Amino acid sequence: MRPTALFLAFVTTTVVSLAAGCTGGTGGVEGTPGAAGLHDPYFPKAGNGGYDVTHYDLTFDIDPAAQRIRSTAVITARATQDLSAFNLDLAGLTVDSAKVEGRPAAVNRAGHELTLRPAAEVERHLRKGRTFRTVVHYSGSPLTLTDPDGSKEGWLRTADGSVALGEPVGSMAWFPGNDHPSDKATYDLTATVPRGLTAVSNGELTSRKVSGATTTYHWHTAEPMASYLATLVVGRFDTKESTTPDGIKVFTAVDPKVAAASARTLARIPEVVRWEAERFGPYPFSSTGAIVGRPHDSGYALETQNRPYFPGPPTVGVLVHEMAHQWFGDSVTPASWRDMWLNEGFATYAEWLWKADKEGVPVRRSFDAAFADDANWAFPPARPPSAADISQDPVYERGAMVIHKIRQAVGDDRRFLALVAGWTKAHRYGTASTADFTAYVERTTGKDLTDLWNTWLYGKGRPAPDGS
């Protein structure tokens, strides 16, 4: 993402009880409730414990004029403990009914926490290691969420529709789930919209059906995806499908008002993807592309999986940045929001490498400019002081400086690129922490880099210039 932080001001706590009289029991299983939150350093209530989601099947009937939806979420998950109850994250929308393993479940609501207590006779399906299915029917007007830094996420209204953006916890504004990057899943998303509008999501478009006054789009994401990377954009778009020389499918959707201004940059998507694959390892997904809305539809671009979202025509530098996130953030996803510098540091360093290769700007010049900028020394990139800071300058620019110092420590560009490609291969489609990364670098290089980490990754002050 560039250039803002996205964090949710959680809604006021209210409690609503649905499906009265449908209570759970032990059913002979000594289960316990899953945790209401994963204790993320910045969002302790984000995500939920006791299960891992393996697949989301989301269906939407969307009325853009009224900004209302009628939706069903079918969530397939594996229990990681014996469960008597479990939570989903959902902000604002009304839950009409819920079932677990085909039987009605009791539903309690407290703010964005949705607690489901299955019927006693299905608790055996929630034993540790068992896979179970939850169906939630819900409706209403999805919320636009305001973060501590004033940015917006969740469901954003546009001139002719909407755009759903989820970093870091905005996906809970439009579908119930385990809203934390540590729990990745595959997705199917079906959206029915008024005829003449297009619904664009992640993955690949598997069907488009016109029926009377509506059109239904079905998107399938085969590779695991964190909830914050899911998107659903509705509006009038010029769409184009093609294939790169390497066989990767390309799907672009561009608002007609910015199509001409976007064309030259979007035509370089195959070039950018190939260039990054040569440096970071094979492109991790079966499709790529871009979604381009109008300026001010959002205040930022976002690395939504497979096809980044841009508010207006992107520059080549921003395209390079968001495409680099397909490796760093989308395929290799941060274990917690404290690890966000791994996303943004690598994506920013990709910009520096592109400038060196394509524009003749040495990486050292980019490094020196970042080093001279006082804003980059406000805090260590691996220790942002608060949720409002995780997308601030040190996470990006100083994060990129950390990557450059690793490159210098390796001392050979071929070995450095092999190290980077090895990292993306080792954690492909998974999650990783800062500790995972530093251990990997030291193991791969055979070097003790304690001084590097203490100075550049965790150090509070600007070190003396060293000819970098």
PDB file of N, CA, C and O in Angstrom, residues 270-334:
ATOM      1  N   PRO A 270       2.937  -6.376 -18.139  1.00  0.00           N
ATOM      2  CA  PRO A 270       3.757  -7.560 -18.427  1.00  0.00           C
ATOM      3  C   PRO A 270       5.251  -7.316 -18.228  1.00  0.00           C
ATOM      4  O   PRO A 270       5.961  -8.184 -17.710  1.00  0.00           O
ATOM      5  N   GLU A 271       5.721  -6.145 -18.621  1.00  0.00           N
ATOM      6  CA  GLU A 271       7.131  -5.807 -18.453  1.00  0.00           C
ATOM      7  C   GLU A 271       7.509  -5.758 -16.974  1.00  0.00           C
ATOM      8  O   GLU A 271       8.557  -6.299 -16.565  1.00  0.00           O
ATOM      9  N   VAL A 272       6.670  -5.115 -16.174  1.00  0.00           N
ATOM     10  CA  VAL A 272       6.966  -4.985 -14.747  1.00  0.00           C
ATOM     11  C   VAL A 272       6.953  -6.349 -14.069  1.00  0.00           C
ATOM     12  O   VAL A 272       7.841  -6.677 -13.266  1.00  0.00           O
ATOM     13  N   VAL A 273       5.962  -7.174 -14.381  1.00  0.00           N
ATOM     14  CA  VAL A 273       5.860  -8.495 -13.765  1.00  0.00           C
ATOM     15  C   VAL A 273       7.069  -9.348 -14.126  1.00  0.00           C
ATOM     16  O   VAL A 273       7.653 -10.022 -13.261  1.00  0.00           O
ATOM     17  N   ARG A 274       7.480  -9.333 -15.378  1.00  0.00           N
ATOM     18  CA  ARG A 274       8.652 -10.125 -15.779  1.00  0.00           C
ATOM     19  C   ARG A 274       9.916  -9.604 -15.097  1.00  0.00           C
ATOM     20  O   ARG A 274      10.733 -10.394 -14.607  1.00  0.00           O
ATOM     21  N   TRP A 275      10.091  -8.279 -15.061  1.00  0.00           N
ATOM     22  CA  TRP A 275      11.276  -7.681 -14.434  1.00  0.00           C
ATOM     23  C   TRP A 275      11.345  -8.063 -12.962  1.00  0.00           C
ATOM     24  O   TRP A 275      12.414  -8.424 -12.457  1.00  0.00           O
ATOM     25  N   GLU A 276      10.219  -8.013 -12.263  1.00  0.00           N
ATOM     26  CA  GLU A 276      10.220  -8.363 -10.847  1.00  0.00           C
ATOM     27  C   GLU A 276      10.426  -9.860 -10.645  1.00  0.00           C
ATOM     28  O   GLU A 276      11.108 -10.273  -9.691  1.00  0.00           O
ATOM     29  N   ALA A 277       9.884 -10.679 -11.521  1.00  0.00           N
ATOM     30  CA  ALA A 277      10.079 -12.117 -11.402  1.00  0.00           C
ATOM     31  C   ALA A 277      11.547 -12.491 -11.546  1.00  0.00           C
ATOM     32  O   ALA A 277      12.028 -13.440 -10.906  1.00  0.00           O
ATOM     33  N   GLU A 278      12.276 -11.759 -12.372  1.00  0.00           N
ATOM     34  CA  GLU A 278      13.705 -12.015 -12.538  1.00  0.00           C
ATOM     35  C   GLU A 278      14.487 -11.699 -11.278  1.00  0.00           C
ATOM     36  O   GLU A 278      15.594 -12.223 -11.082  1.00  0.00           O
ATOM     37  N   ARG A 279      13.938 -10.868 -10.411  1.00  0.00           N
ATOM     38  CA  ARG A 279      14.642 -10.453  -9.206  1.00  0.00           C
ATOM     39  C   ARG A 279      14.103 -11.113  -7.935  1.00  0.00           C
ATOM     40  O   ARG A 279      14.861 -11.345  -7.000  1.00  0.00           O
ATOM     41  N   PHE A 280      12.817 -11.402  -7.907  1.00  0.00           N
ATOM     42  CA  PHE A 280      12.192 -11.872  -6.678  1.00  0.00           C
ATOM     43  C   PHE A 280      11.742 -13.326  -6.735  1.00  0.00           C
ATOM     44  O   PHE A 280      11.248 -13.853  -5.738  1.00  0.00           O
ATOM     45  N   GLY A 281      11.889 -13.964  -7.879  1.00  0.00           N
ATOM     46  CA  GLY A 281      11.410 -15.322  -8.035  1.00  0.00           C
ATOM     47  C   GLY A 281      10.158 -15.355  -8.895  1.00  0.00           C
ATOM     48  O   GLY A 281       9.586 -14.316  -9.235  1.00  0.00           O
ATOM     49  N   PRO A 282       9.691 -16.539  -9.274  1.00  0.00           N
ATOM     50  CA  PRO A 282       8.527 -16.650 -10.164  1.00  0.00           C
ATOM     51  C   PRO A 282       7.315 -15.893  -9.627  1.00  0.00           C
ATOM     52  O   PRO A 282       7.064 -15.880  -8.417  1.00  0.00           O
ATOM     53  N   TYR A 283       6.569 -15.283 -10.548  1.00  0.00           N
ATOM     54  CA  TYR A 283       5.327 -14.613 -10.149  1.00  0.00           C
ATOM     55  C   TYR A 283       4.430 -15.616  -9.440  1.00  0.00           C
ATOM     56  O   TYR A 283       4.211 -16.725  -9.940  1.00  0.00           O
ATOM     57  N   PRO A 284       3.895 -15.279  -8.264  1.00  0.00           N
ATOM     58  CA  PRO A 284       3.239 -16.304  -7.441  1.00  0.00           C
ATOM     59  C   PRO A 284       1.798 -16.646  -7.792  1.00  0.00           C
ATOM     60  O   PRO A 284       1.246 -17.576  -7.198  1.00  0.00           O
ATOM     61  N   PHE A 285       1.180 -15.920  -8.727  1.00  0.00           N
ATOM     62  CA  PHE A 285      -0.240 -16.135  -8.989  1.00  0.00           C
ATOM     63  C   PHE A 285      -0.474 -16.437 -10.471  1.00  0.00           C
ATOM     64  O   PHE A 285       0.379 -16.192 -11.317  1.00  0.00           O
ATOM     65  N   SER A 286      -1.655 -16.953 -10.768  1.00  0.00           N
ATOM     66  CA  SER A 286      -1.980 -17.334 -12.139  1.00  0.00           C
ATOM     67  C   SER A 286      -2.520 -16.168 -12.957  1.00  0.00           C
ATOM     68  O   SER A 286      -2.661 -16.284 -14.174  1.00  0.00           O
ATOM     69  N   SER A 287      -2.837 -15.060 -12.302  1.00  0.00           N
ATOM     70  CA  SER A 287      -3.335 -13.895 -13.032  1.00  0.00           C
ATOM     71  C   SER A 287      -2.830 -12.617 -12.382  1.00  0.00           C
ATOM     72  O   SER A 287      -2.415 -12.607 -11.217  1.00  0.00           O
ATOM     73  N   THR A 288      -2.872 -11.551 -13.156  1.00  0.00           N
ATOM     74  CA  THR A 288      -2.442 -10.247 -12.678  1.00  0.00           C
ATOM     75  C   THR A 288      -3.342  -9.192 -13.318  1.00  0.00           C
ATOM     76  O   THR A 288      -4.360  -9.505 -13.920  1.00  0.00           O
ATOM     77  N   GLY A 289      -2.977  -7.934 -13.153  1.00  0.00           N
ATOM     78  CA  GLY A 289      -3.787  -6.867 -13.742  1.00  0.00           C
ATOM     79  C   GLY A 289      -3.855  -5.654 -12.853  1.00  0.00           C
ATOM     80  O   GLY A 289      -2.964  -5.413 -12.029  1.00  0.00           O
ATOM     81  N   ALA A 290      -4.945  -4.899 -12.983  1.00  0.00           N
ATOM     82  CA  ALA A 290      -5.116  -3.676 -12.206  1.00  0.00           C
ATOM     83  C   ALA A 290      -6.574  -3.253 -12.238  1.00  0.00           C
ATOM     84  O   ALA A 290      -7.315  -3.574 -13.181  1.00  0.00           O
ATOM     85  N   ILE A 291      -6.975  -2.542 -11.191  1.00  0.00           N
ATOM     86  CA  ILE A 291      -8.270  -1.861 -11.142  1.00  0.00           C
ATOM     87  C   ILE A 291      -7.970  -0.384 -10.941  1.00  0.00           C
ATOM     88  O   ILE A 291      -7.257  -0.021  -9.994  1.00  0.00           O
ATOM     89  N   VAL A 292      -8.487   0.445 -11.806  1.00  0.00           N
ATOM     90  CA  VAL A 292      -8.224   1.886 -11.725  1.00  0.00           C
ATOM     91  C   VAL A 292      -9.554   2.625 -11.605  1.00  0.00           C
ATOM     92  O   VAL A 292     -10.379   2.601 -12.528  1.00  0.00           O
ATOM     93  N   GLY A 293      -9.764   3.251 -10.463  1.00  0.00           N
ATOM     94  CA  GLY A 293     -10.947   4.073 -10.256  1.00  0.00           C
ATOM     95  C   GLY A 293     -10.643   5.532 -10.544  1.00  0.00           C
ATOM     96  O   GLY A 293      -9.630   5.866 -11.162  1.00  0.00           O
ATOM     97  N   ARG A 294     -11.519   6.387 -10.072  1.00  0.00           N
ATOM     98  CA  ARG A 294     -11.310   7.822 -10.269  1.00  0.00           C
ATOM     99  C   ARG A 294     -10.488   8.398  -9.123  1.00  0.00           C
ATOM    100  O   ARG A 294     -10.493   7.862  -8.011  1.00  0.00           O
ATOM    101  N   PRO A 295      -9.765   9.483  -9.386  1.00  0.00           N
ATOM    102  CA  PRO A 295      -9.060  10.145  -8.290  1.00  0.00           C
ATOM    103  C   PRO A 295     -10.030  10.481  -7.158  1.00  0.00           C
ATOM    104  O   PRO A 295     -11.183  10.839  -7.397  1.00  0.00           O
ATOM    105  N   HIS A 296      -9.572  10.304  -5.946  1.00  0.00           N
ATOM    106  CA  HIS A 296     -10.326  10.599  -4.727  1.00  0.00           C
ATOM    107  C   HIS A 296     -11.355   9.532  -4.379  1.00  0.00           C
ATOM    108  O   HIS A 296     -12.067   9.681  -3.384  1.00  0.00           O
ATOM    109  N   ASP A 297     -11.476   8.447  -5.186  1.00  0.00           N
ATOM    110  CA  ASP A 297     -12.332   7.340  -4.741  1.00  0.00           C
ATOM    111  C   ASP A 297     -11.788   6.751  -3.446  1.00  0.00           C
ATOM    112  O   ASP A 297     -12.539   6.276  -2.596  1.00  0.00           O
ATOM    113  N   SER A 298     -10.471   6.748  -3.323  1.00  0.00           N
ATOM    114  CA  SER A 298      -9.806   6.429  -2.064  1.00  0.00           C
ATOM    115  C   SER A 298      -8.574   7.318  -1.998  1.00  0.00           C
ATOM    116  O   SER A 298      -8.186   7.924  -2.986  1.00  0.00           O
ATOM    117  N   GLY A 299      -7.937   7.353  -0.856  1.00  0.00           N
ATOM    118  CA  GLY A 299      -6.761   8.204  -0.715  1.00  0.00           C
ATOM    119  C   GLY A 299      -5.460   7.475  -0.934  1.00  0.00           C
ATOM    120  O   GLY A 299      -4.393   8.002  -0.622  1.00  0.00           O
ATOM    121  N   TYR A 300      -5.508   6.264  -1.503  1.00  0.00           N
ATOM    122  CA  TYR A 300      -4.308   5.453  -1.583  1.00  0.00           C
ATOM    123  C   TYR A 300      -4.503   4.334  -2.600  1.00  0.00           C
ATOM    124  O   TYR A 300      -5.623   3.950  -2.936  1.00  0.00           O
ATOM    125  N   ALA A 301      -3.369   3.831  -3.101  1.00  0.00           N
ATOM    126  CA  ALA A 301      -3.372   2.585  -3.858  1.00  0.00           C
ATOM    127  C   ALA A 301      -3.223   1.432  -2.881  1.00  0.00           C
ATOM    128  O   ALA A 301      -2.686   1.595  -1.785  1.00  0.00           O
ATOM    129  N   LEU A 302      -3.702   0.252  -3.272  1.00  0.00           N
ATOM    130  CA  LEU A 302      -3.631  -0.903  -2.382  1.00  0.00           C
ATOM    131  C   LEU A 302      -3.323  -2.153  -3.197  1.00  0.00           C
ATOM    132  O   LEU A 302      -3.864  -2.345  -4.293  1.00  0.00           O
ATOM    133  N   GLU A 303      -2.482  -3.017  -2.604  1.00  0.00           N
ATOM    134  CA  GLU A 303      -1.997  -4.211  -3.285  1.00  0.00           C
ATOM    135  C   GLU A 303      -2.990  -5.356  -3.242  1.00  0.00           C
ATOM    136  O   GLU A 303      -2.631  -6.508  -2.940  1.00  0.00           O
ATOM    137  N   THR A 304      -4.265  -5.091  -3.537  1.00  0.00           N
ATOM    138  CA  THR A 304      -5.254  -6.163  -3.557  1.00  0.00           C
ATOM    139  C   THR A 304      -4.744  -7.310  -4.444  1.00  0.00           C
ATOM    140  O   THR A 304      -4.213  -7.074  -5.521  1.00  0.00           O
ATOM    141  N   GLN A 305      -4.909  -8.540  -3.966  1.00  0.00           N
ATOM    142  CA  GLN A 305      -4.233  -9.681  -4.579  1.00  0.00           C
ATOM    143  C   GLN A 305      -4.648  -9.873  -6.030  1.00  0.00           C
ATOM    144  O   GLN A 305      -5.808  -9.722  -6.391  1.00  0.00           O
ATOM    145  N   ASN A 306      -3.685 -10.210  -6.858  1.00  0.00           N
ATOM    146  CA  ASN A 306      -3.799 -10.414  -8.304  1.00  0.00           C
ATOM    147  C   ASN A 306      -3.836  -9.105  -9.087  1.00  0.00           C
ATOM    148  O   ASN A 306      -3.157  -8.982 -10.101  1.00  0.00           O
ATOM    149  N   ARG A 307      -4.646  -8.152  -8.629  1.00  0.00           N
ATOM    150  CA  ARG A 307      -4.729  -6.889  -9.371  1.00  0.00           C
ATOM    151  C   ARG A 307      -4.862  -5.722  -8.394  1.00  0.00           C
ATOM    152  O   ARG A 307      -5.909  -5.528  -7.774  1.00  0.00           O
ATOM    153  N   PRO A 308      -3.796  -4.945  -8.224  1.00  0.00           N
ATOM    154  CA  PRO A 308      -3.836  -3.811  -7.299  1.00  0.00           C
ATOM    155  C   PRO A 308      -4.900  -2.795  -7.693  1.00  0.00           C
ATOM    156  O   PRO A 308      -5.266  -2.655  -8.871  1.00  0.00           O
ATOM    157  N   TYR A 309      -5.359  -2.075  -6.691  1.00  0.00           N
ATOM    158  CA  TYR A 309      -6.330  -1.004  -6.896  1.00  0.00           C
ATOM    159  C   TYR A 309      -5.619   0.351  -6.887  1.00  0.00           C
ATOM    160  O   TYR A 309      -4.782   0.614  -6.015  1.00  0.00           O
ATOM    161  N   PHE A 310      -5.972   1.221  -7.845  1.00  0.00           N
ATOM    162  CA  PHE A 310      -5.388   2.555  -7.946  1.00  0.00           C
ATOM    163  C   PHE A 310      -6.491   3.601  -8.017  1.00  0.00           C
ATOM    164  O   PHE A 310      -7.430   3.464  -8.805  1.00  0.00           O
ATOM    165  N   PRO A 311      -6.402   4.670  -7.226  1.00  0.00           N
ATOM    166  CA  PRO A 311      -7.384   5.756  -7.302  1.00  0.00           C
ATOM    167  C   PRO A 311      -6.943   6.776  -8.356  1.00  0.00           C
ATOM    168  O   PRO A 311      -6.353   7.800  -8.063  1.00  0.00           O
ATOM    169  N   GLY A 312      -7.230   6.488  -9.597  1.00  0.00           N
ATOM    170  CA  GLY A 312      -6.775   7.332 -10.689  1.00  0.00           C
ATOM    171  C   GLY A 312      -5.577   6.727 -11.386  1.00  0.00           C
ATOM    172  O   GLY A 312      -5.016   5.717 -10.946  1.00  0.00           O
ATOM    173  N   PRO A 313      -5.162   7.311 -12.507  1.00  0.00           N
ATOM    174  CA  PRO A 313      -4.067   6.747 -13.299  1.00  0.00           C
ATOM    175  C   PRO A 313      -2.787   6.605 -12.477  1.00  0.00           C
ATOM    176  O   PRO A 313      -2.312   7.572 -11.892  1.00  0.00           O
ATOM    177  N   PRO A 314      -2.203   5.416 -12.416  1.00  0.00           N
ATOM    178  CA  PRO A 314      -0.981   5.239 -11.635  1.00  0.00           C
ATOM    179  C   PRO A 314       0.255   5.667 -12.418  1.00  0.00           C
ATOM    180  O   PRO A 314       0.272   5.618 -13.647  1.00  0.00           O
ATOM    181  N   THR A 315       1.282   6.080 -11.683  1.00  0.00           N
ATOM    182  CA  THR A 315       2.590   6.255 -12.293  1.00  0.00           C
ATOM    183  C   THR A 315       3.254   4.883 -12.408  1.00  0.00           C
ATOM    184  O   THR A 315       2.826   3.917 -11.771  1.00  0.00           O
ATOM    185  N   VAL A 316       4.311   4.811 -13.195  1.00  0.00           N
ATOM    186  CA  VAL A 316       5.033   3.548 -13.314  1.00  0.00           C
ATOM    187  C   VAL A 316       5.639   3.167 -11.975  1.00  0.00           C
ATOM    188  O   VAL A 316       5.639   1.985 -11.592  1.00  0.00           O
ATOM    189  N   GLY A 317       6.141   4.145 -11.209  1.00  0.00           N
ATOM    190  CA  GLY A 317       6.734   3.851  -9.910  1.00  0.00           C
ATOM    191  C   GLY A 317       5.737   3.223  -8.950  1.00  0.00           C
ATOM    192  O   GLY A 317       6.058   2.266  -8.237  1.00  0.00           O
ATOM    193  N   VAL A 318       4.519   3.747  -8.925  1.00  0.00           N
ATOM    194  CA  VAL A 318       3.489   3.174  -8.048  1.00  0.00           C
ATOM    195  C   VAL A 318       3.090   1.786  -8.540  1.00  0.00           C
ATOM    196  O   VAL A 318       2.858   0.873  -7.739  1.00  0.00           O
ATOM    197  N   LEU A 319       3.027   1.595  -9.858  1.00  0.00           N
ATOM    198  CA  LEU A 319       2.729   0.269 -10.401  1.00  0.00           C
ATOM    199  C   LEU A 319       3.801  -0.732  -9.973  1.00  0.00           C
ATOM    200  O   LEU A 319       3.484  -1.851  -9.531  1.00  0.00           O
ATOM    201  N   VAL A 320       5.068  -0.337 -10.068  1.00  0.00           N
ATOM    202  CA  VAL A 320       6.164  -1.211  -9.647  1.00  0.00           C
ATOM    203  C   VAL A 320       6.018  -1.562  -8.165  1.00  0.00           C
ATOM    204  O   VAL A 320       6.184  -2.719  -7.762  1.00  0.00           O
ATOM    205  N   HIS A 321       5.692  -0.575  -7.349  1.00  0.00           N
ATOM    206  CA  HIS A 321       5.536  -0.782  -5.912  1.00  0.00           C
ATOM    207  C   HIS A 321       4.421  -1.778  -5.611  1.00  0.00           C
ATOM    208  O   HIS A 321       4.620  -2.746  -4.866  1.00  0.00           O
ATOM    209  N   GLU A 322       3.246  -1.548  -6.181  1.00  0.00           N
ATOM    210  CA  GLU A 322       2.102  -2.407  -5.864  1.00  0.00           C
ATOM    211  C   GLU A 322       2.267  -3.805  -6.456  1.00  0.00           C
ATOM    212  O   GLU A 322       1.822  -4.788  -5.847  1.00  0.00           O
ATOM    213  N   MET A 323       2.900  -3.906  -7.615  1.00  0.00           N
ATOM    214  CA  MET A 323       3.155  -5.232  -8.177  1.00  0.00           C
ATOM    215  C   MET A 323       4.175  -5.998  -7.343  1.00  0.00           C
ATOM    216  O   MET A 323       4.069  -7.222  -7.189  1.00  0.00           O
ATOM    217  N   ALA A 324       5.165  -5.296  -6.780  1.00  0.00           N
ATOM    218  CA  ALA A 324       6.130  -5.968  -5.909  1.00  0.00           C
ATOM    219  C   ALA A 324       5.441  -6.577  -4.697  1.00  0.00           C
ATOM    220  O   ALA A 324       5.875  -7.615  -4.168  1.00  0.00           O
ATOM    221  N   HIS A 325       4.356  -5.962  -4.267  1.00  0.00           N
ATOM    222  CA  HIS A 325       3.603  -6.507  -3.138  1.00  0.00           C
ATOM    223  C   HIS A 325       2.998  -7.875  -3.446  1.00  0.00           C
ATOM    224  O   HIS A 325       2.638  -8.611  -2.512  1.00  0.00           O
ATOM    225  N   GLN A 326       2.849  -8.235  -4.713  1.00  0.00           N
ATOM    226  CA  GLN A 326       2.314  -9.558  -5.010  1.00  0.00           C
ATOM    227  C   GLN A 326       3.234 -10.644  -4.454  1.00  0.00           C
ATOM    228  O   GLN A 326       2.776 -11.720  -4.069  1.00  0.00           O
ATOM    229  N   TRP A 327       4.531 -10.349  -4.379  1.00  0.00           N
ATOM    230  CA  TRP A 327       5.482 -11.232  -3.710  1.00  0.00           C
ATOM    231  C   TRP A 327       5.532 -10.935  -2.208  1.00  0.00           C
ATOM    232  O   TRP A 327       5.448 -11.844  -1.393  1.00  0.00           O
ATOM    233  N   PHE A 328       5.669  -9.636  -1.888  1.00  0.00           N
ATOM    234  CA  PHE A 328       5.924  -9.209  -0.511  1.00  0.00           C
ATOM    235  C   PHE A 328       4.657  -8.610   0.096  1.00  0.00           C
ATOM    236  O   PHE A 328       4.364  -7.427  -0.083  1.00  0.00           O
ATOM    237  N   GLY A 329       3.894  -9.443   0.763  1.00  0.00           N
ATOM    238  CA  GLY A 329       2.638  -9.013   1.353  1.00  0.00           C
ATOM    239  C   GLY A 329       1.503  -9.919   0.935  1.00  0.00           C
ATOM    240  O   GLY A 329       0.719 -10.377   1.768  1.00  0.00           O
ATOM    241  N   ASP A 330       1.427 -10.214  -0.386  1.00  0.00           N
ATOM    242  CA  ASP A 330       0.326 -11.032  -0.877  1.00  0.00           C
ATOM    243  C   ASP A 330       0.668 -12.516  -0.841  1.00  0.00           C
ATOM    244  O   ASP A 330      -0.070 -13.315  -0.265  1.00  0.00           O
ATOM    245  N   SER A 331       1.790 -12.901  -1.445  1.00  0.00           N
ATOM    246  CA  SER A 331       2.223 -14.285  -1.355  1.00  0.00           C
ATOM    247  C   SER A 331       2.865 -14.563   0.004  1.00  0.00           C
ATOM    248  O   SER A 331       2.452 -15.476   0.719  1.00  0.00           O
ATOM    249  N   VAL A 332       3.874 -13.777   0.360  1.00  0.00           N
ATOM    250  CA  VAL A 332       4.481 -13.858   1.687  1.00  0.00           C
ATOM    251  C   VAL A 332       3.845 -12.771   2.542  1.00  0.00           C
ATOM    252  O   VAL A 332       4.137 -11.587   2.386  1.00  0.00           O
ATOM    253  N   THR A 333       2.944 -13.158   3.419  1.00  0.00           N
ATOM    254  CA  THR A 333       2.103 -12.228   4.163  1.00  0.00           C
ATOM    255  C   THR A 333       2.640 -12.046   5.576  1.00  0.00           C
ATOM    256  O   THR A 333       3.123 -12.999   6.178  1.00  0.00           O
ATOM    257  N   PRO A 334       2.566 -10.837   6.123  1.00  0.00           N
ATOM    258  CA  PRO A 334       3.082 -10.618   7.478  1.00  0.00           C
ATOM    259  C   PRO A 334       2.306 -11.424   8.515  1.00  0.00           C
ATOM    260  O   PRO A 334       1.082 -11.521   8.457  1.00  0.00           O
TER     261      PRO A 334
END
